[in-house]
Each structure stands twice: as C-alpha cells, then as structure tokens.
Coordinates of C-alpha atoms in Angstrom, one line a residue:
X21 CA 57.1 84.8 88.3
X22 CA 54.0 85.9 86.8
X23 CA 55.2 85.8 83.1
X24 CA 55.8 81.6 83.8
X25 CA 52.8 81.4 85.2
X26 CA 50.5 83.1 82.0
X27 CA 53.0 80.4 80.0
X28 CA 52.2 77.0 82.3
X29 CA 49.7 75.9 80.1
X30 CA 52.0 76.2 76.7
X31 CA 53.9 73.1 75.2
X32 CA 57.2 74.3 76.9
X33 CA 55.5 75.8 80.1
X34 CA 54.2 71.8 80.2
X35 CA 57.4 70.8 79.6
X36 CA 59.3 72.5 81.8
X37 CA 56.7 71.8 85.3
X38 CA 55.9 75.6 85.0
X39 CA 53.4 75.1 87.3
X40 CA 55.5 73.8 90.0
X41 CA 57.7 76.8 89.6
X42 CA 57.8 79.4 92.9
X43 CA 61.0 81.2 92.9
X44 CA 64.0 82.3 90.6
X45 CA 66.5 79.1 91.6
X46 CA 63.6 76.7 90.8
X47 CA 63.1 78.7 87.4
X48 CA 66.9 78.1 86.7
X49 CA 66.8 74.4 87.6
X50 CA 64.1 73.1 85.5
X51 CA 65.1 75.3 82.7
X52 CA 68.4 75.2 81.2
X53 CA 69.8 77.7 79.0
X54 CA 69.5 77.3 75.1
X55 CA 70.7 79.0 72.4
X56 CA 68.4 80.1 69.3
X57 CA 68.5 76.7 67.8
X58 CA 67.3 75.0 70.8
X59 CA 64.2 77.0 70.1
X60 CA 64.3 76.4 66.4
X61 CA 62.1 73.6 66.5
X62 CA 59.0 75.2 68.9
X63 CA 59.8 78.4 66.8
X64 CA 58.9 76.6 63.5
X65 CA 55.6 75.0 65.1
X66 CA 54.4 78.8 65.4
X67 CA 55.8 80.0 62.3
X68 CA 53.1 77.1 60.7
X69 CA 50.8 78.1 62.3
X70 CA 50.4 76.1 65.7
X71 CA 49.2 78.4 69.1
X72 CA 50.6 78.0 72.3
X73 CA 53.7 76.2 72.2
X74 CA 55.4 78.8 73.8
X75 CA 53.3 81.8 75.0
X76 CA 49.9 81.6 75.4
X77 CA 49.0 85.0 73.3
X78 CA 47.8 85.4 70.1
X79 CA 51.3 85.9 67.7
X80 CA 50.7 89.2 65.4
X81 CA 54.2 89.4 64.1
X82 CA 57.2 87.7 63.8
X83 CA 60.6 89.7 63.8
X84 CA 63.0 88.4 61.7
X85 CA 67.1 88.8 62.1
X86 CA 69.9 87.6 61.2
X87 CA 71.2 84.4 62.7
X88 CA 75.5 83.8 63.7
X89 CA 74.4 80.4 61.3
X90 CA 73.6 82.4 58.5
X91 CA 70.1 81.7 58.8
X92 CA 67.0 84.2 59.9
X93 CA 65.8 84.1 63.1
X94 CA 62.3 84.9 63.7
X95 CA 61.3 85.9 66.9
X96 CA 57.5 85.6 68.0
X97 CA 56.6 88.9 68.8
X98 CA 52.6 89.7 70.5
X99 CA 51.2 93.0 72.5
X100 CA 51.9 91.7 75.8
X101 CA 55.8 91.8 74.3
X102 CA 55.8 94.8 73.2
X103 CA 54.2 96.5 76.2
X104 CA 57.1 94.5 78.4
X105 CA 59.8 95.7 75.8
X106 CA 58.3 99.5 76.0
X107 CA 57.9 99.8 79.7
X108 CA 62.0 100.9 80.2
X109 CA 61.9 102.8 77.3
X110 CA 59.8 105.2 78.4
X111 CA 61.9 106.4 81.2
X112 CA 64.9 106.5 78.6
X113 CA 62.1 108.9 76.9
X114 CA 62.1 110.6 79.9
X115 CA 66.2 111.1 80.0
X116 CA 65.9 112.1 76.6
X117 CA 63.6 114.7 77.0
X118 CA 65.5 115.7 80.4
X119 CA 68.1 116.2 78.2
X120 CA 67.8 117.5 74.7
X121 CA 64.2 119.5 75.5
X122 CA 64.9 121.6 72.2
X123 CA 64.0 118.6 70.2
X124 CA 60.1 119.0 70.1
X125 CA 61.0 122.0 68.2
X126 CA 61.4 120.2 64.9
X127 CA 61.4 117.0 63.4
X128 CA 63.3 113.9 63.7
X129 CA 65.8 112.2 60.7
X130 CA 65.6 109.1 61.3
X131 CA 66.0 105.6 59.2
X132 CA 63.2 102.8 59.2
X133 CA 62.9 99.7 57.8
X134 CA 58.8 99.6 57.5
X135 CA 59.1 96.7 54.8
X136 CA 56.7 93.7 55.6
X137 CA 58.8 91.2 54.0
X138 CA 56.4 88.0 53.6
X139 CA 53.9 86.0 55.6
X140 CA 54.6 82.8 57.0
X141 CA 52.7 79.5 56.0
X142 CA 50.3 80.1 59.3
X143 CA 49.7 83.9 57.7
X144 CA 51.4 85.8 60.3
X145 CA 53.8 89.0 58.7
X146 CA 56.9 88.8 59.5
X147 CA 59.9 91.4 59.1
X148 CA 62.0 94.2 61.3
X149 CA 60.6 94.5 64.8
X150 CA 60.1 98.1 64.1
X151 CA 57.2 97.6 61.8
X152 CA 55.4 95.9 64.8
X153 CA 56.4 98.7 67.2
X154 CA 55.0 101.4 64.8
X155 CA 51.7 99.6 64.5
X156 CA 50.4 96.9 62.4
X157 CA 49.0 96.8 58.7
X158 CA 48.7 94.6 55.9
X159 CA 51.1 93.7 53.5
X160 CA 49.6 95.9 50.8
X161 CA 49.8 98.9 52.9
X162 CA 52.1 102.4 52.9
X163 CA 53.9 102.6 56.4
X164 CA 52.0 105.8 58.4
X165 CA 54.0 108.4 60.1
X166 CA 52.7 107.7 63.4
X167 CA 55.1 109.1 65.4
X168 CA 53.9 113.0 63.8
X169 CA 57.8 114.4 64.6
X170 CA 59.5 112.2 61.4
X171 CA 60.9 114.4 59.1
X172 CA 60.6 111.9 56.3
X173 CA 57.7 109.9 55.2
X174 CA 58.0 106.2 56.2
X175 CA 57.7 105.1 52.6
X176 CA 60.1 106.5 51.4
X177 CA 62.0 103.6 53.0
X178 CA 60.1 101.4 50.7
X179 CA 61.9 102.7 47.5
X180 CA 64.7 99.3 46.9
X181 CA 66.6 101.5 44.7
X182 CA 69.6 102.4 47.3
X183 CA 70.4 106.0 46.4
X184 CA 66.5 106.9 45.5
X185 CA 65.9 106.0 48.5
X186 CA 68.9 108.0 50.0
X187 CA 68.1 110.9 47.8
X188 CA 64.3 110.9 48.7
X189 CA 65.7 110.6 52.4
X190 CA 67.9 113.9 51.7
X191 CA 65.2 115.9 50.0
X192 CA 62.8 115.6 52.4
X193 CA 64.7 115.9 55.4
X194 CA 66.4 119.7 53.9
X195 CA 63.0 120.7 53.9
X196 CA 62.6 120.5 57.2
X197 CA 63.9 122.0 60.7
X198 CA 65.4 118.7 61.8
X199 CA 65.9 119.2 65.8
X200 CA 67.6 115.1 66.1
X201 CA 69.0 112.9 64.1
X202 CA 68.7 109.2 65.4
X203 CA 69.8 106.2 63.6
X204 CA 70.6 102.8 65.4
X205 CA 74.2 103.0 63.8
X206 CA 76.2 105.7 63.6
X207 CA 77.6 104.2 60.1
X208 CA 74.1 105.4 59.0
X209 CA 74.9 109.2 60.1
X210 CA 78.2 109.2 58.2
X211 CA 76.1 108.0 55.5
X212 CA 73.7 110.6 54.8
X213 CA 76.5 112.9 55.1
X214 CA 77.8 111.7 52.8
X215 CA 75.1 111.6 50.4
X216 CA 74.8 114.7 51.2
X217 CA 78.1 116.2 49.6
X218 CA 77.0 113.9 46.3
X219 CA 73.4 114.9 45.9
X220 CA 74.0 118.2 46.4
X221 CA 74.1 119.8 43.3
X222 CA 70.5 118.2 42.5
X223 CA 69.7 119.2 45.9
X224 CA 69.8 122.9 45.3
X225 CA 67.3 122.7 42.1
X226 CA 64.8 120.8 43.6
X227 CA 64.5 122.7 46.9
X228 CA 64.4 126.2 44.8
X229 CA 61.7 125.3 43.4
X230 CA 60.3 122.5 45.1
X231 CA 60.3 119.7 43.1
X232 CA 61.8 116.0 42.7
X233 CA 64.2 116.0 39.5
X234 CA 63.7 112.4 38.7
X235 CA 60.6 109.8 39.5
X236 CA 62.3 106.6 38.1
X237 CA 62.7 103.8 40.7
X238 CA 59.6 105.1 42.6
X239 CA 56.9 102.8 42.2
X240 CA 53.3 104.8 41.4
X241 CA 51.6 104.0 44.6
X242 CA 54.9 105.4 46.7
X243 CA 55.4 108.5 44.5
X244 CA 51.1 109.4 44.7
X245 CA 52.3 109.4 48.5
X246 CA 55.1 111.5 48.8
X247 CA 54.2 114.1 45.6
X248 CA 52.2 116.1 47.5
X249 CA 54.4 116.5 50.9
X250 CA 57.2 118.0 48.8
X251 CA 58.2 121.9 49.6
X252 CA 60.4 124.4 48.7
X253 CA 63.0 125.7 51.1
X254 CA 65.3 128.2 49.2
X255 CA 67.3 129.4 52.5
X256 CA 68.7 125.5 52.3
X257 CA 69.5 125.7 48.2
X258 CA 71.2 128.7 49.0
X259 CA 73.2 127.3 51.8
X260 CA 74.0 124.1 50.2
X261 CA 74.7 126.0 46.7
X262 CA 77.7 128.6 48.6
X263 CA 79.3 125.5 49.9
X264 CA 79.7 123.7 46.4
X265 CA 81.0 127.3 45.2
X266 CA 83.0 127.7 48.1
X267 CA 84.4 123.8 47.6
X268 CA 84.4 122.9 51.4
X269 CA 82.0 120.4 52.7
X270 CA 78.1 120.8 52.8
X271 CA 77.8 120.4 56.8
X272 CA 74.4 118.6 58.0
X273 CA 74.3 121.8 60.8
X274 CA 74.1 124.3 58.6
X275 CA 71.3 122.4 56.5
X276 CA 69.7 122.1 60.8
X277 CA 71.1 124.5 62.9
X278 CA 68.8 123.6 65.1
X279 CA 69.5 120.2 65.5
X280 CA 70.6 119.6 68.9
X281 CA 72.3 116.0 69.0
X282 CA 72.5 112.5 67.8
X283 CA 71.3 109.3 68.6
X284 CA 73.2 106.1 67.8
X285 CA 74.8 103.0 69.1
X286 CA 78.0 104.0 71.0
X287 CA 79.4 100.5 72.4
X288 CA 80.7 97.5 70.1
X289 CA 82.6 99.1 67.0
X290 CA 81.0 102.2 66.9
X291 CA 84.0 104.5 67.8
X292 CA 85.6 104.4 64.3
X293 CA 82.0 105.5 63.3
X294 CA 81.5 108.3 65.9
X295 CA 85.5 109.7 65.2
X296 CA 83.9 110.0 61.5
X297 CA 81.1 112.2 62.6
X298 CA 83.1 115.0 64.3
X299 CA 83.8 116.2 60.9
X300 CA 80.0 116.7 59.8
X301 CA 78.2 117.1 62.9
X302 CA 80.7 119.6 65.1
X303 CA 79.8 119.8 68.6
X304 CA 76.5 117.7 68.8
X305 CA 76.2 115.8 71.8
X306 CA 75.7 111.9 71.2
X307 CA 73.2 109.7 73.2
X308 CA 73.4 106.2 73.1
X309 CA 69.7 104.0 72.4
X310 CA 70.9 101.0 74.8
X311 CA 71.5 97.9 74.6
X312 CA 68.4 96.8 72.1
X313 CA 67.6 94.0 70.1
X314 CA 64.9 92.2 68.5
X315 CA 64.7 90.0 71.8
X316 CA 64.6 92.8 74.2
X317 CA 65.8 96.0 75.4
X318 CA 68.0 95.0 78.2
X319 CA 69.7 98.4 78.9
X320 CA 68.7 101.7 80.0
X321 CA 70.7 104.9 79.0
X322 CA 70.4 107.4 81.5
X323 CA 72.6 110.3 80.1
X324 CA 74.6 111.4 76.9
X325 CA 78.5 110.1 78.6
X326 CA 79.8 107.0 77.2
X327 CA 77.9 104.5 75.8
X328 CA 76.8 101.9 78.8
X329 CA 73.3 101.9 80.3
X330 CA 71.8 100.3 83.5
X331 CA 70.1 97.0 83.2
X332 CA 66.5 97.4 82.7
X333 CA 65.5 95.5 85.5
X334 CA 61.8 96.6 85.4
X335 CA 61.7 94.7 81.4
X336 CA 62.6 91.1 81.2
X337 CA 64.1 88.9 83.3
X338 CA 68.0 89.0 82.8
X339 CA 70.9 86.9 84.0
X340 CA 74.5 87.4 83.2
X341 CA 77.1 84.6 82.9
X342 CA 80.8 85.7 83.2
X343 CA 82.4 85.7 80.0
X344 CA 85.5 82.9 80.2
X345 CA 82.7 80.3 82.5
X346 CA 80.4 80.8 79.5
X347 CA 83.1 79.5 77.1
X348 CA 83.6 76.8 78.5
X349 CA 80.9 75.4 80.8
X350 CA 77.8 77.2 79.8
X351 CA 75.0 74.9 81.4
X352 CA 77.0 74.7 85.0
X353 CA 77.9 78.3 85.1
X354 CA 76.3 80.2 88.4
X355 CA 74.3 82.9 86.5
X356 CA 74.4 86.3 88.1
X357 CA 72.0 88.8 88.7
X358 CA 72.3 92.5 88.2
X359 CA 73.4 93.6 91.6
X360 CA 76.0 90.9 91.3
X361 CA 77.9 91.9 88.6
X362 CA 82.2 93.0 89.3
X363 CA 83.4 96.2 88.0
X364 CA 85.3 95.3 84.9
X365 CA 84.3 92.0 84.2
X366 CA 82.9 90.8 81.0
X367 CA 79.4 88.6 80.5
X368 CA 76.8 86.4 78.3
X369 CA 73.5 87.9 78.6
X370 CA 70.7 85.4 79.1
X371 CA 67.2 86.7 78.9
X372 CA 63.7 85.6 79.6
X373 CA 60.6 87.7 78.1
X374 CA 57.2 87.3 76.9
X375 CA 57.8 86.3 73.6
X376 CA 58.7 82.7 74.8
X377 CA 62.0 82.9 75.2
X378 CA 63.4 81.2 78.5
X379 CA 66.7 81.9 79.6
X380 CA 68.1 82.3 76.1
X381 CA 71.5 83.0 75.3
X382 CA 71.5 86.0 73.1
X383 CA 75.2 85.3 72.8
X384 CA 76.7 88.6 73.3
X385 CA 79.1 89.9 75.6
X386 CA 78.3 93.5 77.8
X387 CA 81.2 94.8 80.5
X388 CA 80.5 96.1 83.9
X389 CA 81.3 99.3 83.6
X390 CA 79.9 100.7 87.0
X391 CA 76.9 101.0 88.9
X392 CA 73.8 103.0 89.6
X393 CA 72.5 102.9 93.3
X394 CA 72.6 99.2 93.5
X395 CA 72.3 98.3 89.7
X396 CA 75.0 97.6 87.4
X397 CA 75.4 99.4 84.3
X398 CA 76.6 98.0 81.0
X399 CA 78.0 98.4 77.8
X400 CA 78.1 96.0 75.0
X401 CA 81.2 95.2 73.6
X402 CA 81.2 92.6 71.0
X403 CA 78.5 89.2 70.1
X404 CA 79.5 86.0 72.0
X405 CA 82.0 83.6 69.7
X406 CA 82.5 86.6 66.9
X407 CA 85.9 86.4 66.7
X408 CA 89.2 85.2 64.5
X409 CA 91.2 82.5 66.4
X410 CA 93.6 80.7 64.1
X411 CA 96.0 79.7 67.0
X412 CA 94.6 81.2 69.9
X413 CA 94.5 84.8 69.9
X414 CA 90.8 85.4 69.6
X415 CA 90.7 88.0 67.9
X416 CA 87.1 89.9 68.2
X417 CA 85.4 93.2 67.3
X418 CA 86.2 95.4 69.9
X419 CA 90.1 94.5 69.6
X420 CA 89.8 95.3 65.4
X421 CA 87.9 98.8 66.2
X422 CA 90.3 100.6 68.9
X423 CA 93.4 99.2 66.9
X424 CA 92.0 100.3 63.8
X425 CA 91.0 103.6 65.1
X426 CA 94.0 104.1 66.3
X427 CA 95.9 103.7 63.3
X428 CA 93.5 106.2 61.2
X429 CA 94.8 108.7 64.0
X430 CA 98.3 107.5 64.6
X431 CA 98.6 107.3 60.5
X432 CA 96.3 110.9 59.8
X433 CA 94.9 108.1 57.4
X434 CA 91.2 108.8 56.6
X435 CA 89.5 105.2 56.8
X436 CA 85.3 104.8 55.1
X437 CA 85.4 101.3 56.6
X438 CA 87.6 98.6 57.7
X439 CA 87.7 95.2 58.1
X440 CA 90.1 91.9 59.0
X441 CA 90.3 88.5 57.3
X442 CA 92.7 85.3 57.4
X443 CA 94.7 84.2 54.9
X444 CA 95.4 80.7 55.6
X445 CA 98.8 80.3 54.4
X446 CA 102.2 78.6 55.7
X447 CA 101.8 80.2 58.4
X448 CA 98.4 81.8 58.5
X449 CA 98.6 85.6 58.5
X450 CA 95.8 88.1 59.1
X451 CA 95.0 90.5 56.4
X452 CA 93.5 94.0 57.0
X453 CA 90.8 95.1 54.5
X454 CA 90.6 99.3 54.4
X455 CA 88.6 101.7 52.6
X456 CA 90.5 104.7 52.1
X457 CA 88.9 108.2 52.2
X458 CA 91.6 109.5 49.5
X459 CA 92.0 107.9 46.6
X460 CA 95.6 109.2 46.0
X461 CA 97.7 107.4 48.4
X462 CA 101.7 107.6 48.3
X463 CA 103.1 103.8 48.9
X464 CA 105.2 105.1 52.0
X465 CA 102.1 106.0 53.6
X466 CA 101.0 102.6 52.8
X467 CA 103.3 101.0 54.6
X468 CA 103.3 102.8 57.4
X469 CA 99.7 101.9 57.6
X470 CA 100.4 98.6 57.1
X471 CA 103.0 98.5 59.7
X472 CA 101.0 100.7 62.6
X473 CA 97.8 97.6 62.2
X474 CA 100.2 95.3 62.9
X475 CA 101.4 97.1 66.1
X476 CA 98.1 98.7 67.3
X477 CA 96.5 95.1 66.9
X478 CA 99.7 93.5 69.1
X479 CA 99.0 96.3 71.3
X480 CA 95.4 95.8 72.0
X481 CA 95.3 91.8 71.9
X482 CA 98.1 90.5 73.9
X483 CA 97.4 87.0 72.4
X484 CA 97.7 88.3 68.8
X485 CA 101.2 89.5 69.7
X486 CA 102.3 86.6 71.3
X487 CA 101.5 84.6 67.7
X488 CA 103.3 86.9 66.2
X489 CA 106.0 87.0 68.7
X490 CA 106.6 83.2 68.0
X491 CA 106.1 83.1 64.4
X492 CA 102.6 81.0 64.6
X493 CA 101.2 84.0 62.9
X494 CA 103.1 85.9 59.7
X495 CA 103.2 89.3 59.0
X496 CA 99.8 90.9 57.7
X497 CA 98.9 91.7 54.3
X498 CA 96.4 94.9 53.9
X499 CA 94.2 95.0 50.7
X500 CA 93.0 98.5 49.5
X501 CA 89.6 98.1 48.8
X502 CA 87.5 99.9 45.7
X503 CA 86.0 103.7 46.4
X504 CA 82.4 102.7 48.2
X505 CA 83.5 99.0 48.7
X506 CA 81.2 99.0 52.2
X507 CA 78.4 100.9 50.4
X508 CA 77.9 98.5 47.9
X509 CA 77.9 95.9 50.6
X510 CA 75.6 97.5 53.1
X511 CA 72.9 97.7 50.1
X512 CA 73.4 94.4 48.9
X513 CA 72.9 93.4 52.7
X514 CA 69.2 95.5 52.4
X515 CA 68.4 94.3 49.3
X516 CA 68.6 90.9 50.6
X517 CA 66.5 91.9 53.1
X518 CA 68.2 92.8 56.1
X519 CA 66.4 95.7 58.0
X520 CA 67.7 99.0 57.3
X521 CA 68.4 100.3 60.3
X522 CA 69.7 97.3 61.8
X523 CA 72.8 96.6 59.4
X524 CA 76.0 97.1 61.1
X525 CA 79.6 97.3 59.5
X526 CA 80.6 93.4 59.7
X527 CA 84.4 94.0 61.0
X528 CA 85.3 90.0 60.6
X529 CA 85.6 87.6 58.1
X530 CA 86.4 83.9 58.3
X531 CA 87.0 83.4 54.6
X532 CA 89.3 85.3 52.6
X533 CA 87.2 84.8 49.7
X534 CA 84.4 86.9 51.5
X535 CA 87.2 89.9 52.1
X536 CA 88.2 89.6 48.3
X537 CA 84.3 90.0 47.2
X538 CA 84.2 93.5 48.6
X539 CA 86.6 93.9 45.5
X540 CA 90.2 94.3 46.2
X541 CA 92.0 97.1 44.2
X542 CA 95.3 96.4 45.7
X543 CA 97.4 93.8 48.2
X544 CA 100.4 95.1 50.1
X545 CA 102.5 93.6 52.2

C-alpha cells in the first residue's frame, strides 16, 4: 500500500487514518467509495491553489473532462501519475510492435488535442490529459512533435476553424508514407475519410505543386510553423485526381499503401463506426487502445481480436462491483478483485491511483469477457446510469448500437450517425434520430427502417419489448436528420472545448428538444 502511505500526510490521507492502514480490507473499510462529486470539494481546494489535500506531489496539470452533470471534471494530474498511468502501456507498446512491426516504416495519422485551455486561479494549466503526456509548456507555446513518427504537426490541431483544421490534417498527412492510423474513436477515421472525398479536388493542386491554396483561418504564428514543412507529392495528386475522374471513392490505402492497420476504440458503440470503415480502409486489421481515460488506463490489449483487454493490474489499484449490486446498494456491495470476476457478468469499475483518487467510481460498466492465465479480461460496454428508462426498460448504449447496426444491414440503409430520444407523450414513445448516407430516400424504404428499429431494439432489450408489448411505450417515431447533422455537432462539441480526440458520438438524449437541435429535416411515423 505504498501509494496510501506517500498520501498519509495529505488532508484526505488524515482523514481517512491512512497511517493505520496495512492491508487491502482495511483500505476498503475506512474508505468508502465516492463518486466525482464527493471529490468536488478537495478537487476545488487544489484547483485554488492549496497543496496536499490529496496527494502529496507538486500538481503540474489538471485534465479536464466532461462530467455525466454537465459540468467539467478536472482531474489532478503530477509525474508520479503519469509514470503509474504509463507503466502498462508500455507492454501494450510492446504488443503493438509484436504485431504491426511494419509501422516504424512511416509515420503515424493521428488526432491530438494539444490546446492548453486556461489556468486555474492557483496558475496550474489545465486541459486534455494528452498535452500532459506529450510534455509540458506554457500557454503561449506551439505543441512539439515529440513523438518524431507524427505525420502531422501538432499545431495544426490548434487551427479552431473545423475544416482548416481537417484540411491542414489531410494535406499533410498525403505527403507522407502513413504506416498507422490511430485515433481514440473510430468516428474520427470515418471522418477523415470523409474529408478526404470533399477536399480532394484542392488536394490534387496543392500536392502537385506543393503548396497550401488558402491561409485564412490560420493564425500567423501557426502558419510561420507549418509553411515550411509543406511538400510536394505528385504520385498522391495523381492518384487522388484518377479517382475523381474515375467517380469512385478516393480510398485512404491507396493515398498509404503502406499503412498496415488501425487503432481505435472497439468496445461501447464503436461497431456502427468500425462497420463504416470497411468501405475505406479494406482489409486493415484494427487494434483496440484499452480501456483509457483521463483517470487511468485500467485495461491492457494484448492482440488485434475483439475489443476487451486484461486488467492492468501492474497500474492502479482496481476493484470491480457487479453491475445490478452497484445499482442498488453501492456502499455495501463486496467489491471484487480481478481474479474474481464471472465470465459474462457485467461491473462498475472503482479505481485508486496517484492522482488522489481513492476508490472512485468512474461509473462505467466493462463485461468479463474471459481470462488470461489468472486475470480477467474486459471490455467496456457502456458508462454507469447512461441510459433511457421511461417505464423500466433501461435502455443504454450498447442496446441502441447493435439494434441500430443491425438495421443499417438488415435495411442496406447507409447510416453517418444515429441516435435515440423520448418523446414524452400519452404514452411516451422513443424516437430514433438517423443520419442518412443518401440523400434520396424512397418513403417505403422509410418505413421499413422505421419498422426494423422498432424490432431490432425489442430484439436486443427484452424490457423495451415488454413496454411495447403492453402498450406502456407507443410506437416510435424516426426523424431524418440534415446532411452532416453529427458533424456540425462534434465541432460545436470542440469548439466548446471538448478535447479532440476524446469526443464520442452521444447515442442518448433525455430531451427531445436536444434531438430536434441537431436539426430535423423530416418526422415519420
């Protein structure tokens, strides 16, 4: 129990008898499990300014995230963190190499969000986590390409202009031999595929002759940094310009045909997201980053298949809670260790780590998928209490993704996003919110649609289909939403500061008014 014994002499190490501590059930007895806004209050002590309240190291960073009650959480982050949060990931390094070896080959695409975005009252930066992984600098300061395999430069992720930045991203990266693409979500990979069919025409002048068509939206200090690192790469104009004569899709591995997989999320509602990426990136082998957040990396992915990992016992301390105990009697509940977890069963995660976090419910849900030797391996499926329950049928992300996924096969209805909302009406009735890849849709196809998210969502939530069995819930309603509805909303989400590369495609919405602002071109039902 070393890391309670460095914390003894801290406001909550005090508080807690951490001295008195010698073993893993007296840890669980004196300290009971809290939730972020239990923390809240020490939390803001340090944000101000005050030292050791709840770690005993000097704080150099704060990572702020989004919070389930809307507002930011910051999360004190310090170098004996962040060599606790590395230590597993370098043996997923290690599996990654094992691997994908061809990688070191060429450069990595990849998405950052290298933004300082303020400084708290008691002067410590605060922003994504990864600006504190990549090394520290001041606020004034261009992001450096430390990691010397990027295929494009850090500030370009500075631009707030969404498609500068996206075209910047593009222009750079067909410059390069790009060996591995790796974004946290796999939304992001479909993205810059799809930039890529728009920008292309501009695309094909500027790497002929190697130059950027347009400068506006690139403030001077950004575009002094990136002027000089521009090149020429007529082979990829060439390419790009035969498949906008030929009218077929510009494919990312033609741009990289050395690129020799992806890395994304895999678990949650990534599926719809992967199914996406079959279309531009043929073939390539997926690998998943683990289970990773701001508060720790508490999986370890040992291979390409599926998308579970194996506790990272050798990180933080991590206790699992099953899933229905944790609903409904969280402070009683008989945590569980990772040799302790059942095959198929569903848990919270409550972690412990450096940054001064004891036993904290991170409030998501993983499954026991198997084991490795004697540890479990997990795979997240959805965040704790993210779900639609009108009358009972909890309705959460992971139910949403496989019916919807099923319906864009069942259907052959191409799908950009999709999302679910309640209509509270007598009765209530759920109403599906969809994106359509064609914007030429025939109303029979509609309604079959219509009908087959219905059925897939009885299908894969028993309760849903009991509600709708017994009339509690009505028939659904499905709104067509407005051609690059979810890509307005995932840069309004950045522009209000949320870190690039941690946005994910929110599936749920409690208010119907929230559904509606993603701008409704159509209501069927």
């Amino acid at each position: 129990m070393l890391l309670l014994q460095r914390a003894k002499d801290t406001s909550f190490g005090r508080e807690h008898d951490f001295a008195e501590i010698q073993n893993l059930s007296d840890y669980q007895a004196k300290v009971p499990i809290r939730r972020y806004e239990d923390f809240e209050p020490y939390i803001q002590r340090m944000v101000n300014g005050e030292e050791n309240v709840l770690c005993p190291d000097k704080i150099n960073f704060f990572a702020r995230s989004s919070g389930t009650t809307g507002e930011p959480k910051y999360i004190p982050i310090h170098d004996v963190y962040l060599t606790e949060f590395r230590k597993p990931r370098r043996v997923w390094m290690r599996q990654v190499m094992q691997h994908f070896p061809g990688l070191i080959r060429g450069k990595v695409l990849g998405v950052h969000s290298p933004k300082i975005e303020g400084i708290t009252p008691g002067g410590v930066p605060y922003g994504s986590i990864t600006v504190a992984m990549s090394g520290m600098r001041s606020q004034d300061e261009l992001p450096k390409d430390t990691f010397g395999m990027e295929a494009v430069p850090r500030a370009v992720f500075l631009v707030d202009d969404f498609d500068t930045k996206y075209y910047l991203l593009l222009r750079f990266a067909t410059q390069e031999n790009v060996t591995l693409a790796a974004t946290i979500n796999p939304s992001t990979l479909v993205l810059i595929a799809q930039k890529l069919q728009k920008f292309a025409p501009r695309l094909v002048s500027d790497l002929r002759n190697g130059t950027l068509d347009n400068w506006d939206n690139i403030p001077d200090s950004i575009a002094a940094e990136l002027r000089h690192k521009l090149k020429a790469h007529p082979r990829n104009a060439k390419k790009i310009e035969t498949a906008i004569r030929e009218n077929r899709l510009v494919l990312p591995t033609e741009i990289w045909p050395n690129l020799v997989g992806l890395f994304c999320w895999k678990g949650g509602n990534a599926p719809f997201y992967l199914n996406q990426l079959d279309q531009y990136f043929p073939e390539k082998r997926r690998m998943d980053f683990g289970y990773l957040a701001s508060e720790g990396g508490m999986s370890l992915v040992l291979d390409p298949e599926g998308a579970d990992g194996v506790v990272a016992v050798t990180g933080h301390i991590i206790e699992f809670i099953p899933e229905e105990v944790a609903e409904s009697n969280l402070q009683d509940a008989i945590p569980l260790l990772s040799h302790q977890l059942e095959v198929g069963q569903r848990y919270r995660v409550i972690i412990t780590g450096a940054h001064g976090l004891y036993r904290y419910d991170i409030n998501d849900v993983v499954e026991c998928v198997g084991y490795y030797n004697k540890t479990a391996r997990i795979e997240f499926v959805h965040k704790g209490g993210n779900m639609l329950s009108v009358t009972g049928e909890k309705v959460g992300d992971s139910h949403v993704t496989r019916a919807l996924s099923a319906v864009a096969e069942l259907c052959n209805f191409g799908m950009r996003g999709f999302c679910v909302a309640v209509r509270y009406s007598t009765p209530p009735r759920y109403v599906f919110g969809v994106e359509p890849e064609s914007e030429e849709n025939e109303e029979d196809e509609i309604r079959r649609v219509l009908s087959a998210c219905d059925e897939q969502l009885q299908k894969f939530n028993i309760e849903y289909a009991a509600k709708r069995q017994s009339q509690r819930l009505a028939a659904p309603q499905l709104a067509i939403l407005q051609s690059g509805a979810f890509e307005r909303e995932r840069a309004r989400r950045i522009k209000s500061g949320a870190p690039e590369n941690h946005v994910k495609p929110r599936l749920l919405y409690a208010s119907l008014d929230s559904l509606e602002a993603l701008g409704v071109q159509e209501w069927w039902e």
